[in-house]
Coordinates of C-alpha atoms and ligand atoms in Angstrom, one line a residue:
X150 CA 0.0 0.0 0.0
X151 CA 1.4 2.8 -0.9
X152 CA 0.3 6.5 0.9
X153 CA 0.6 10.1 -1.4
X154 CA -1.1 13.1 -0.5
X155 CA -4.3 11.6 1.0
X156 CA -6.7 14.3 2.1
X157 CA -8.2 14.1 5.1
X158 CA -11.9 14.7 5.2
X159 CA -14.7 15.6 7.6
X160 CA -18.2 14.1 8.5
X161 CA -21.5 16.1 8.1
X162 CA -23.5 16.8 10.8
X163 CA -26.0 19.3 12.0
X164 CA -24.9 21.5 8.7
X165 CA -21.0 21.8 10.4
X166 CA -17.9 19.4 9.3
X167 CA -17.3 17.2 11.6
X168 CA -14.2 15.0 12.4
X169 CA -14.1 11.9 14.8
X170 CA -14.1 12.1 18.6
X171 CA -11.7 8.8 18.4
X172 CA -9.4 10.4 15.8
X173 CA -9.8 7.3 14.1
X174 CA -9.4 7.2 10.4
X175 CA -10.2 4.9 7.6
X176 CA -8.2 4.8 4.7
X177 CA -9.9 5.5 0.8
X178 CA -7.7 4.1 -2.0
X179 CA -7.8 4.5 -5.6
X180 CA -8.6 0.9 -6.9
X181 CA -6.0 1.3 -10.2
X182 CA -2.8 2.5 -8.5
X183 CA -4.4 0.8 -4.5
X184 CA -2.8 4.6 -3.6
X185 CA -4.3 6.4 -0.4
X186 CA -6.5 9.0 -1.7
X187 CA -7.7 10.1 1.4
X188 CA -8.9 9.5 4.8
X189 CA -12.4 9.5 6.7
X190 CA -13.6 9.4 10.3
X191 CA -14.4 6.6 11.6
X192 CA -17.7 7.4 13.2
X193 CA -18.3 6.2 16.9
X194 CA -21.8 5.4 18.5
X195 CA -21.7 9.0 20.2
X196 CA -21.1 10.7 16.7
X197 CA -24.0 8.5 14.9
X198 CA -26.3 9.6 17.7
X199 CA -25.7 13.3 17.0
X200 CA -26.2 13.1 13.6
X201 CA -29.7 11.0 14.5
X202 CA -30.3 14.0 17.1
X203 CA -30.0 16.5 14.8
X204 CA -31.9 15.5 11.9
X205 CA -34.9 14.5 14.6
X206 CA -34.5 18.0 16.0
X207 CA -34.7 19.0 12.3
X208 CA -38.0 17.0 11.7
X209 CA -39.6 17.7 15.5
X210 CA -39.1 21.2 16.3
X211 CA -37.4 23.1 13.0
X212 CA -39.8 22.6 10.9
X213 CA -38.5 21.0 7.7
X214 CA -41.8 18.8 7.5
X215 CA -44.0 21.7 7.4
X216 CA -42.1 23.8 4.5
X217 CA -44.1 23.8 1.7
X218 CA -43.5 21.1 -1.5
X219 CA -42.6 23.7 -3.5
X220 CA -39.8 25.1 -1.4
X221 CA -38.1 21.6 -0.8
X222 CA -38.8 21.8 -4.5
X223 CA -36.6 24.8 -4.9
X224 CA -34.0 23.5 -2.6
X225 CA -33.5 20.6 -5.0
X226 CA -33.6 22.0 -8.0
X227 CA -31.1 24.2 -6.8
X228 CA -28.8 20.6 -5.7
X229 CA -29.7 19.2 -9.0
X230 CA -27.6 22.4 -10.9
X231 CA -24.8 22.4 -8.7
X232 CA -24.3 18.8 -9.7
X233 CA -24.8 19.6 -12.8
X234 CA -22.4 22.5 -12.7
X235 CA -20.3 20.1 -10.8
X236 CA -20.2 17.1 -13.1
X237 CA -17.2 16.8 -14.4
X238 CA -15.2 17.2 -11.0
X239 CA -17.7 14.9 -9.5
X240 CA -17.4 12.2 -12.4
X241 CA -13.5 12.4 -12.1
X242 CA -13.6 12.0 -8.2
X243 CA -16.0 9.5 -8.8
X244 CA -13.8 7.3 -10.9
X245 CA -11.0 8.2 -9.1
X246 CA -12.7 6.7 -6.0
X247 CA -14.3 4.0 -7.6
X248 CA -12.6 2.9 -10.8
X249 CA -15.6 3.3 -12.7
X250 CA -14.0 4.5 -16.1
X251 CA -14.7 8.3 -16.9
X252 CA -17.2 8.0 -19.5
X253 CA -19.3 5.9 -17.0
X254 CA -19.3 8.3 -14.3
X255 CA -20.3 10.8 -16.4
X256 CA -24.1 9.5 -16.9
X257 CA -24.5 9.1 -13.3
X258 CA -25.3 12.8 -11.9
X259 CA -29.4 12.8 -11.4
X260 CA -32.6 14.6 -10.3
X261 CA -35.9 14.4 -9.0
X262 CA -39.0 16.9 -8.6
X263 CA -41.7 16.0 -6.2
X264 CA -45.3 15.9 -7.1
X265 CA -47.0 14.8 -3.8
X266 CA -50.9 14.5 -3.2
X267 CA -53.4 13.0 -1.3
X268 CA -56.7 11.6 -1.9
X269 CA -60.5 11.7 -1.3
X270 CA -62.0 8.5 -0.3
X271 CA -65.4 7.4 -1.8
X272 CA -66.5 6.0 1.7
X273 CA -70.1 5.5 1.7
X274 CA -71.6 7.8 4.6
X275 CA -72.2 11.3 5.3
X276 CA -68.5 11.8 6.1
X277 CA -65.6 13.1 4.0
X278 CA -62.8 11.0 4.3
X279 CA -59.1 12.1 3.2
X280 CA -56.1 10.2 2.9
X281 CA -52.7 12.7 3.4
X282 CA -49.7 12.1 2.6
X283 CA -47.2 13.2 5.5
X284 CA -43.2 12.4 5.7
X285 CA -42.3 9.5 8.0
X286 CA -39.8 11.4 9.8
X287 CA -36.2 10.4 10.4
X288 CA -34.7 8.6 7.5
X289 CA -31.5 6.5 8.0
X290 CA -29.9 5.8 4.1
X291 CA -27.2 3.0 4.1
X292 CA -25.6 2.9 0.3
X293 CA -22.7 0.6 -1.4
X294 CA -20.0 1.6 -3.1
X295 CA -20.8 0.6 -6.9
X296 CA -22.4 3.6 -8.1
X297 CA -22.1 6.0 -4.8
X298 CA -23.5 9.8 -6.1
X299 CA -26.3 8.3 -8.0
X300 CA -27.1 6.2 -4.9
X301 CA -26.9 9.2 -2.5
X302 CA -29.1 11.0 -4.5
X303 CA -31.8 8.4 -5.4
X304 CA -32.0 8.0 -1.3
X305 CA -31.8 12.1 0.1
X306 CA -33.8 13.5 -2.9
X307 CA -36.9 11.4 -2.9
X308 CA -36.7 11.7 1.5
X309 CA -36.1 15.5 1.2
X310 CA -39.1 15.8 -1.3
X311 CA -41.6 13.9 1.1
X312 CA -39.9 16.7 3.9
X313 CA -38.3 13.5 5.8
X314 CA -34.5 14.6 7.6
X315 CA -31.5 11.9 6.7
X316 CA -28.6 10.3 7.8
X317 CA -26.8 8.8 5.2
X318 CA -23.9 6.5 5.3
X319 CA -22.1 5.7 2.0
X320 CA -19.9 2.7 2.1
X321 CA -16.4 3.0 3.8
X322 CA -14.5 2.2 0.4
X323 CA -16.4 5.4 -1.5
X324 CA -17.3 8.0 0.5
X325 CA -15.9 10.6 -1.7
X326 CA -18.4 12.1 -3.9
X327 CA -21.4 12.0 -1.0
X328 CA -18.8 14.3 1.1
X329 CA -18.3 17.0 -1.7
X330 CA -21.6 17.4 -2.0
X331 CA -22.3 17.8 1.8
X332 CA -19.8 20.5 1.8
X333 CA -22.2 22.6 -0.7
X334 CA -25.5 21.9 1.3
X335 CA -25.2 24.6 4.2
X336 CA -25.0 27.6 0.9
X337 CA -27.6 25.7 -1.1
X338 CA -29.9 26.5 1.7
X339 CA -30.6 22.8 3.4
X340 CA -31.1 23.6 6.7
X341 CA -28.6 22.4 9.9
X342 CA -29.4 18.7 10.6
X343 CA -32.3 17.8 7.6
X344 CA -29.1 16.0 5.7
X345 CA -26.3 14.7 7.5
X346 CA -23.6 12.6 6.1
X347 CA -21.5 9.9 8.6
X348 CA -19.0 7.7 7.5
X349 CA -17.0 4.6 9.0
X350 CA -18.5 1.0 9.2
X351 CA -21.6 -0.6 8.4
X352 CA -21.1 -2.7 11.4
X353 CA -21.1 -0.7 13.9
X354 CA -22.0 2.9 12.2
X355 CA -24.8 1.3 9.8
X356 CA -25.9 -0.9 12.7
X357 CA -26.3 1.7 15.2
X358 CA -28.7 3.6 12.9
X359 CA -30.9 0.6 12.2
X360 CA -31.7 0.0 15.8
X361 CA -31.7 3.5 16.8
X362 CA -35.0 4.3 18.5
X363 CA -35.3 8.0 16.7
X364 CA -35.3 6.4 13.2
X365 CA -38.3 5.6 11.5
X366 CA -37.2 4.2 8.6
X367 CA -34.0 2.9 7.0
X368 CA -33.3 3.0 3.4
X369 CA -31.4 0.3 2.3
X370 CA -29.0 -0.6 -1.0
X371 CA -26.8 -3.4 -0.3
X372 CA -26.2 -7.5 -0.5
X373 CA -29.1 -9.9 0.8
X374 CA -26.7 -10.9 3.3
X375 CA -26.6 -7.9 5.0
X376 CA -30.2 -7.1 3.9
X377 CA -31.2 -10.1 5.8
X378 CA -29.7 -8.6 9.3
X379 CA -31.4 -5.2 8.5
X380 CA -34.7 -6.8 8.5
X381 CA -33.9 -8.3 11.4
X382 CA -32.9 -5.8 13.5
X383 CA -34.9 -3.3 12.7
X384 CA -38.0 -5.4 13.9
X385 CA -36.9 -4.6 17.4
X386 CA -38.1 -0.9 16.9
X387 CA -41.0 -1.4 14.3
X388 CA -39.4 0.2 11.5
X389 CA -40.0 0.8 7.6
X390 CA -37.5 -1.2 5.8
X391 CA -37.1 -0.7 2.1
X392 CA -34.4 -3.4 0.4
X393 CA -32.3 -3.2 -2.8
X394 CA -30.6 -5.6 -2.4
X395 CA -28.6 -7.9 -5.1
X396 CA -29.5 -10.0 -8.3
X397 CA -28.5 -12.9 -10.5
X398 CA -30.6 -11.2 -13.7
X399 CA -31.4 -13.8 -16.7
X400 CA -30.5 -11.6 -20.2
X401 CA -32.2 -13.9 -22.4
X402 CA -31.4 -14.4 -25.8
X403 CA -33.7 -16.2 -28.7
X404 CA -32.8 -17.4 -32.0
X405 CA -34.7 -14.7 -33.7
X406 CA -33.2 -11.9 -32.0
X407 CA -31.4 -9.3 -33.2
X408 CA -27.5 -11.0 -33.9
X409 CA -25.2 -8.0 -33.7
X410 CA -27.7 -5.6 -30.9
X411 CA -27.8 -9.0 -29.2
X412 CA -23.9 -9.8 -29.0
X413 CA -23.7 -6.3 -28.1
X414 CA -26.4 -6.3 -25.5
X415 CA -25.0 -9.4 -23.2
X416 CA -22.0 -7.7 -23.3
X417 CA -22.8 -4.4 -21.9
X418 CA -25.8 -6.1 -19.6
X419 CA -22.6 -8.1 -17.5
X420 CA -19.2 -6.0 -18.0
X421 CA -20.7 -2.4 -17.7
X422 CA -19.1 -0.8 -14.6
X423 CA -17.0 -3.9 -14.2
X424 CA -19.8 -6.2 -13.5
X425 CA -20.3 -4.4 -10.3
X426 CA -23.9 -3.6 -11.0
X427 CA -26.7 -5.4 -9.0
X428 CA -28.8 -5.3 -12.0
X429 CA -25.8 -7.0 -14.5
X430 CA -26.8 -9.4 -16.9
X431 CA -24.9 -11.9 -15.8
X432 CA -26.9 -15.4 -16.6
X433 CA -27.3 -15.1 -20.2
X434 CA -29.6 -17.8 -21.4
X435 CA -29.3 -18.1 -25.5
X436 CA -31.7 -20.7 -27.1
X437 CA -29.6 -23.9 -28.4
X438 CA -30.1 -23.6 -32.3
X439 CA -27.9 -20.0 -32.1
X440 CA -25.9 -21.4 -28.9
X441 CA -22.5 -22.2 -30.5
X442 CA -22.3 -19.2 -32.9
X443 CA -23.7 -16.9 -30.0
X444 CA -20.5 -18.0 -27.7
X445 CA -18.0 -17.3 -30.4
X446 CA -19.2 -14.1 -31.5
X447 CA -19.7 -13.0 -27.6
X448 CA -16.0 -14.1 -26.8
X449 CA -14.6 -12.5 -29.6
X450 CA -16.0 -9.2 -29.4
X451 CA -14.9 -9.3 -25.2
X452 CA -11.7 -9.5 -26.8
X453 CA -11.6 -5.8 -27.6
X454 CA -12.9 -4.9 -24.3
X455 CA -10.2 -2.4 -23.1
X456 CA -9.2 -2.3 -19.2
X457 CA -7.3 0.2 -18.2
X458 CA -6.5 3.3 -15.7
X459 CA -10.5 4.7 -15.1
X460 CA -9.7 8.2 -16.3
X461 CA -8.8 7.6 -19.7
X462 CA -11.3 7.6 -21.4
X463 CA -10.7 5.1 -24.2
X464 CA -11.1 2.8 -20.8
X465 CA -14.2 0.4 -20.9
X466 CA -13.0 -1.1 -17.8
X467 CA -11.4 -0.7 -14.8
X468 CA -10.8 -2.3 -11.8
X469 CA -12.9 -3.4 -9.3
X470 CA -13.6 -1.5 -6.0
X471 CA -11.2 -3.0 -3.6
X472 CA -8.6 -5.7 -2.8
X473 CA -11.7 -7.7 -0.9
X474 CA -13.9 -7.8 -4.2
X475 CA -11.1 -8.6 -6.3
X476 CA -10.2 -11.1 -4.2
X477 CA -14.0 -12.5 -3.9
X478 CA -14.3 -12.3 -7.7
X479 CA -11.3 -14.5 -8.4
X480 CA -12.0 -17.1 -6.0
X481 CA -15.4 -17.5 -8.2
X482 CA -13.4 -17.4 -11.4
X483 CA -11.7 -19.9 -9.7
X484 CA -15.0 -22.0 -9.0
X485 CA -16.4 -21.5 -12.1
X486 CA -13.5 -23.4 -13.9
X487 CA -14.2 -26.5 -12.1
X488 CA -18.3 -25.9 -12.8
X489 CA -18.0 -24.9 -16.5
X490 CA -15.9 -24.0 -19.9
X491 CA -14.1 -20.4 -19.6
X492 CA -14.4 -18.8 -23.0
X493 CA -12.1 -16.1 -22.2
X494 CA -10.6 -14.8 -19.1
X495 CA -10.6 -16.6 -16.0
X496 CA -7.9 -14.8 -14.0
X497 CA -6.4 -11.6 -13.4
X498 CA -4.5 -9.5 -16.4
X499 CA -1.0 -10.0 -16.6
X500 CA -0.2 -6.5 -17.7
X501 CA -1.4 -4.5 -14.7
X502 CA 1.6 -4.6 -12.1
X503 CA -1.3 -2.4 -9.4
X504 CA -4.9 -2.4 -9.3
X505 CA -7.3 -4.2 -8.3
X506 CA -7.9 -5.5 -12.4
X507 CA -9.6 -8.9 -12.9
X508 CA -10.3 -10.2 -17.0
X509 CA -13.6 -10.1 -18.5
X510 CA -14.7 -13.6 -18.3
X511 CA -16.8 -15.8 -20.2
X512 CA -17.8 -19.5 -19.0
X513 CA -20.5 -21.4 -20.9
X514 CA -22.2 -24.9 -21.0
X515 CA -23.0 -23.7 -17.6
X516 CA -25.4 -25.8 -15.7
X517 CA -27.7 -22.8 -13.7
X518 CA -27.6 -25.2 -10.4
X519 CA -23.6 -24.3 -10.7
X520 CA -22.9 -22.1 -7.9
X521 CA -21.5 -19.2 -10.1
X522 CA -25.1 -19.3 -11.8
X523 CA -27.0 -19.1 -8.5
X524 CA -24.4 -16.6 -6.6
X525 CA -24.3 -12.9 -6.9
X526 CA -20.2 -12.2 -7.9
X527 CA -20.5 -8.7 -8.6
X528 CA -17.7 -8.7 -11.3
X529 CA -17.4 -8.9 -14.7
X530 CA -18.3 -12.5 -15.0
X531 CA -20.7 -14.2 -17.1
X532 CA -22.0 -17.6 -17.2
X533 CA -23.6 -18.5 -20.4
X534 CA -27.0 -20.9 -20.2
X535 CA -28.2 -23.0 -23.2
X536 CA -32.3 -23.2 -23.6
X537 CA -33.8 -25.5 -25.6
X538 CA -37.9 -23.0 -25.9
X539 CA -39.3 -20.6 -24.7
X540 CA -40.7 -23.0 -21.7
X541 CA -37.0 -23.8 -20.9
X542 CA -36.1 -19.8 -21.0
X543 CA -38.8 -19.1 -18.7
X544 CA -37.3 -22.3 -15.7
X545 CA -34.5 -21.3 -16.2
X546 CA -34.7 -17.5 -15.7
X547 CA -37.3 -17.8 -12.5
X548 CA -34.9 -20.4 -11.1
X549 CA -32.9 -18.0 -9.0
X550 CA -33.7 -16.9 -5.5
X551 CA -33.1 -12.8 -6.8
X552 CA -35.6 -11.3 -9.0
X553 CA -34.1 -7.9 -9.3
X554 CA -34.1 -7.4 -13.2
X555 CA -34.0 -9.8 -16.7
X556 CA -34.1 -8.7 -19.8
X557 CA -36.0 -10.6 -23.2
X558 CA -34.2 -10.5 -26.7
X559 CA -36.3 -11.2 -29.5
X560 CA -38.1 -10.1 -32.3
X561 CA -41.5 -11.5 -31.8
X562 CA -43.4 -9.1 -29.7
X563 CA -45.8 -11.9 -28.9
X564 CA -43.3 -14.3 -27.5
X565 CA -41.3 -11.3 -25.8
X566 CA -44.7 -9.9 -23.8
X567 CA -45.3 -13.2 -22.9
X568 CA -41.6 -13.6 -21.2
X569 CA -42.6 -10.4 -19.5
X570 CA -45.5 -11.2 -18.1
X571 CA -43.8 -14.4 -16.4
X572 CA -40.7 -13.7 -15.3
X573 CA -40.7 -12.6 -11.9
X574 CA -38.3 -9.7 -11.5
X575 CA -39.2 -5.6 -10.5
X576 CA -37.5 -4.8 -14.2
X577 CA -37.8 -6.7 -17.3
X578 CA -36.3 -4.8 -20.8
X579 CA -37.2 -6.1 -23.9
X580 CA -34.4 -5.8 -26.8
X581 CA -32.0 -4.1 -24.4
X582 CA -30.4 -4.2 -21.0
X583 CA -29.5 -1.7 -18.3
X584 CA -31.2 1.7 -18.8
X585 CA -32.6 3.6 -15.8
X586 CA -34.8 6.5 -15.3
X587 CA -35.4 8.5 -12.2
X588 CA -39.0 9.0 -13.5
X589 CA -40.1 5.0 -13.3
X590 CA -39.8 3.0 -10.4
X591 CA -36.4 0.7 -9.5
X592 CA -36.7 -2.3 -7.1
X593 CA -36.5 -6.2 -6.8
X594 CA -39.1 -9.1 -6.0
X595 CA -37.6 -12.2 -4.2
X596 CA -34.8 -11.8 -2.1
X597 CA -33.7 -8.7 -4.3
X598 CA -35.5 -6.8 -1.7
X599 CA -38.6 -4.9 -1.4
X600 CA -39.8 -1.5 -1.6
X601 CA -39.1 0.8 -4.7
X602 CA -36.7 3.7 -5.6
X603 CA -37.0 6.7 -8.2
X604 CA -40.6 8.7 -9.4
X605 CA -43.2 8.9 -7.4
X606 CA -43.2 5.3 -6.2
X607 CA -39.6 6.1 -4.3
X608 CA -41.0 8.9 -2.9
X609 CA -43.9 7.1 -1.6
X610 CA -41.7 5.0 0.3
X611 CA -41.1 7.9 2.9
X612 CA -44.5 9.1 3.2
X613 CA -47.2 7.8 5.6
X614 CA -50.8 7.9 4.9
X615 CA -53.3 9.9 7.1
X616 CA -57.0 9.3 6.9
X617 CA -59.2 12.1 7.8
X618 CA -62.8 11.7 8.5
X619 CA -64.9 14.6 8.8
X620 CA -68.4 14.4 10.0
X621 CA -71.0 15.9 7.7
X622 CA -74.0 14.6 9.4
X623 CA -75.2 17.6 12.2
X624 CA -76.9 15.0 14.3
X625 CA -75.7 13.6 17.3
X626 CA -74.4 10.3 17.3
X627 CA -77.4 8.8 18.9
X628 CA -75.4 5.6 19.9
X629 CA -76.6 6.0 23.7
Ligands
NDP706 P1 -22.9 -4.5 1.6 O1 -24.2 -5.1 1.9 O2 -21.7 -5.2 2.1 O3 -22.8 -3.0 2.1 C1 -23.8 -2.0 1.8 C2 -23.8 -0.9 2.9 O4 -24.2 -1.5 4.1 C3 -22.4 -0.3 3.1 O5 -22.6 1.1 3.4 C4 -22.0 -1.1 4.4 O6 -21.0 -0.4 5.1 C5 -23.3 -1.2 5.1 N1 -23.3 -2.3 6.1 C6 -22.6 -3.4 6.1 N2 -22.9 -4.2 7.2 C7 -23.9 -3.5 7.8 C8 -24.7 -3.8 9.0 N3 -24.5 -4.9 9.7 N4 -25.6 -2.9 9.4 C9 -25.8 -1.8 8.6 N5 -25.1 -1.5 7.5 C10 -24.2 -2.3 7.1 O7 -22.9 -4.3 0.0 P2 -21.7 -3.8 -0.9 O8 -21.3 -2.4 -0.4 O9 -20.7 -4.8 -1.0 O10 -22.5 -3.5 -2.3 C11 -22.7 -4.6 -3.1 C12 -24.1 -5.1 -3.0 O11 -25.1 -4.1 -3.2 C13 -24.4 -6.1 -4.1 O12 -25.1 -7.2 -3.5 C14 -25.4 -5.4 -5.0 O13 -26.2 -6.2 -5.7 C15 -26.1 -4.5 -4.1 N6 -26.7 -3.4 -4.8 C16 -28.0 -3.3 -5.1 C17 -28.6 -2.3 -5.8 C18 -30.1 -2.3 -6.1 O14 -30.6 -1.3 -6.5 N7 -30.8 -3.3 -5.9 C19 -27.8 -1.3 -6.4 C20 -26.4 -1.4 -6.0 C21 -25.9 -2.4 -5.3 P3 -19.4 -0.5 4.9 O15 -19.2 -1.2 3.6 O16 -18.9 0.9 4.9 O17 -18.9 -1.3 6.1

C-alpha cells in the first residue's frame, strides 16, 4: 500500500464538518494504482447519535416537515444544478474513488422533482374522508460503493421531497463524492441537521442507525446478506425497511433476435461498470439452435474490451472497488473453472503490475444449479446458459432466488410480452439491458428486496398515509 497526499476529510452533521471524537481514520484508496487518496472518520456510536439528534431535531421542532413542497422543491432544483455544474469534477472523483471508467461516471449525476398529493376516499356515509400524505420522519440511508453519487441522490432526494430529515452512510470504500456534496448543502440553503452525512462502518456505524429508537425508517442498497440482518434488527423498533438488495438477472437471448444488438447487448448487460452492478446481466440464457455461434461471436468481441486506468477515457473497464472484491471475484473465477468451460478470461490480467484488475470472463455450457449461476459475484463474470424454448427460457430464468431485473431479446413481440408477463423480477427490458430513469420505479421481487426507488413510487416509500374523517351529518351520534 502505498500513501501520497491523502486528504483528510470531515463528517456532516448538523450543517458543520465534523471530524471523529476517536481520531480514528479509515483509509480511501484509488482501486487502479491501490494509492491512499484520502482518509475519513471513523464514526463512533456518540457521533452517529448526533447526527440522528439533529436531523430528529430537524423533523420535530425546525420545521422542515411543514415547509411547503414547493420550497423543498426549490431546494432541489437548486442541488440538481450544482451537480450539474459540478459534473465533471464529481465524475472524475467518482472514478478516481471508484474505478468506474470516466465516461461511465459521467451519466451518473441525477434529479428528481416532487409531485405529492393526497386523496379523497369514496366512503359511503355522510363523512368526507381524506387520505394525506405526510413524511415518515427520520430517514436513516445505508448505500454501497458501486455507483455511490447516484445512490446518495436516489435515497436524500426522494426523502427531502416527502420533507423526511436523513442520515446517510455511504460505504467506507467510496465516501468521496457524497462528502463534496455535503460540503455545498449549508450555501444551497438545506437547513442544519435535515441531511447529515456519517462515515465509517456498516457494522457498527450502519448498525447503530438501524436499531436506533429515533429512526423511523431505514433505506437500504446493499447485498441480501446484509439485507437479511437489517430486516432483522430493525424489527426490534418497528421500523419501515425498504431493500435493494442484489441480483443474478437472466438476459435472455432467442434465436430470432437481433445477432449483432444481441452480441452487443450481453455484453454491456454483464461488464458495464466492471460487472459491479446489482442489475448485470450476468446469466445469459441463449436458445440452443444459435448457442455455438452466439459464444463465439460474444467471446470475440470481449476480446476488444479495453481495461485500463479509469480516467482515460478510451477505458471500458477498470478495476474493481477493492482488494476484498477482487479477491472475492477471483476465488469465483476460480469455482467456475471447475463448474463450466471459460471462453475467455478466468484470471487476473498480466499487464497490470497495481490495481485491483480482474479479465472479463466468459464461462458457458454452464449448468444454472452451478454455484457461479446461483451466486451474486458482482464482477465482470458471465455464465452463459443454453435453452432448448421458450418453456426452458422461462425455468431457467425464474430459477434464482433474486428477481431484481432480466431482460428478453427477440423479435417476436408476442413471445417477448409473454416472457414479461412471467418472469418474476421488478424490471424486465425487452431488446435491451440496463437503462434507468429516475421518473419509473427501481426495485427487486424475491430476495432482491422490497420497496421501490425513483418517481413517485420512491417517494412514496417515505410518506405515511393519514386518513381524515370529517363528519358531515349535524346530528348527534345517537349511539346511547
Ligand atoms: P454490503 O451489503 O456489504 O454494504 C452495503 C452498505 O451497508 C455499506 O454502506 C456497508 O457499510 C453497510 N453495512 C454493512 N454491514 C452492515 C450492517 N450490519 N448494518 C448496517 N449497515 C451495514 O454491500 P456492498 O457495499 O458490498 O455492495 C454490493 C451489493 O449491493 C451487491 O449485493 C449489489 O447487488 C447490491 N446493490 C443493489 C442495488 C439495487 O438497487 N438493488 C444497487 C447497487 C448495489 P461498509 O461497507 O462501509 O462497512
Amino acid at each position: 500500500m502505498t500513501v501520497t497526499q491523502s486528504t483528510p476529510e470531515a463528517m456532516f452533521i448538523d450543517g458543520k464538518a465534523i471530524e471523529g471524537a476517536s481520531g480514528k481514520r479509515i483509509p480511501v484508496f484509488d482501486p487502479s494504482t491501490e494509492e491512499v487518496i484520502a482518509e475519513i472518520p471513523d464514526a463512533s456510536a456518540s457521533e452517529i447519535d448526533r447526527a440522528i439528534a439533529a436531523a430528529r431535531r430537524a423533523f420535530d421542532h425546525d420545521g422542515w416537515p411543514q415547509t411547503t413542497a414547493q420550497e423543498r422543491g426549490r431546494i432541489l432544483f437548486r442541488i440538481a444544478e450544482k451537480l450539474r455544474a459540478e459534473a465533471p469534477q464529481l465524475a472524475e472523483l467518482e472514478s478516481r474513488n471508484s474505478g468506474k471508467p470516466i465516461v461511465e461516471a459521467e451519466y451518473d449525476v441525477a434529479d428528481a422533482a416532487t409531485k405529492i398529493s393526497g386523496t379523497v376516499n369514496p366512503v359511503p356515509d355522510n363523512a368526507l374522508s381524506l387520505s394525506l400524505k405526510e413524511p415518515v420522519g427520520v430517514a436513516g440511508q445505508i448505500i454501497p460503493w458501486n455507483y455511490p453519487l447516484l445512490m446518495a441522490a436516489w435515497k436524500l432526494a426522494p426523502a427531502l421531497a416527502a420533507g423526511c430529515t436523513c442520515v446517510l452512510k455511504p460505504a467506507e470504500q467510496t465516501p468521496l463524492t457524497a462528502l463534496r456534496l455535503a460540503g455545498w448543502l449549508n450555501e444551497l440553503g438545506v437547513p442544519p441537521g435535515v441531511v447529515n452525512i456519517v462515515t465509517g462502518f456498516g457494522e457498527t456505524g450502519g448498525a447503530r442507525m438501524v436499531e436506533h429508537p429515533h429512526v423511523d425508517k431505514i433505506a437500504f442498497t446493499g447485498s441480501a446478506a446484509v439485507g437479511k440482518l437489517i430486516m432483522k434488527s430493525a424489527a426490534d423498533t418497528l421500523k419501515r425497511v425498504t431493500l435493494e438488495l442484489g441480483g443474478k438477472s437472466p438476459n435472455i437471448f432467442f434465436a430470432d433476435a437481433d445477432f449483432e444488438a444481441a452480441i452487443d447487448g450481453a455484453l454491456f448487460g454483464v461488464f458495464i461498470n466492471q460487472g459491479e452492478v446489482c442489475s448485470a446481466g450476468s446469466r445469459v440464457l441463449v436458445e440452443r439452435s444459435i448457442y455455438p455461434k452466439f459464444v463465439e461471436a460474444m467471446t470475440e468481441k470481449a476480446r476488444n474490451i479495453k481495461l485500463g486506468a479509469p480516467l482515460d477515457r478510451e477505458t471500458k473497464m477498470g478495476p474493481l472497488v477493492s482488494r476484498e472484491q477482487c479477491d472475492r471475484v477471483c476465488k469465483y473465477q476460480q469455482i467456475g473453472r471447475s463448474e463450466a468451460k471459460v471462453a475467455i478470461g478466468g484470471g487476473q490480467p498480466a499487464a497490470f503490475k497495481r490495481g485491483y484488475y480482474v479479465e472479463p470472463t466468459i464461462f458457458y455450457d454452464v449448468d444454472n444449479s452451478a454455484r457461479i449461476a446461483r451466486e451474486e459475484i458482482f464482477g465482470p463474470v458471465a455464465t452463459v446458459i443454453p435453452f432448448e424454448d421458450e418453456r426452458d427460457a422461462l425455468k431457467i430464468a425464474n430459477d434464482t432466488p433474486f428477481g431484481l431485473a432480466a431482460a428478453v431479446w427477440s423479435r417476436d413481440i408476442y413471445k417477448a410480452l409473454r416472457m414479461v408477463k412471467a418472469i418474476r423480477a421488478g424490471i424486465v427490458w425487452v431488446n435491451h439491458m440496463q437503462p434507468t430513469y429516475v421518473e419509473a420505479p427501481w426495485g427487486g421481487y424475491k430476495q432482491s428486496g422490497f420497496g421501490r426507488e425513483l418517481g413517485i413510487h420512491g417517494i412514496d416509500e417515505y410518506l405515511e398515509t393519514k386518513q381524515v374523517h370529517i363528519n358531515l351529518n349535524e346530528q348527534p351520534i345517537g349511539w346511547y
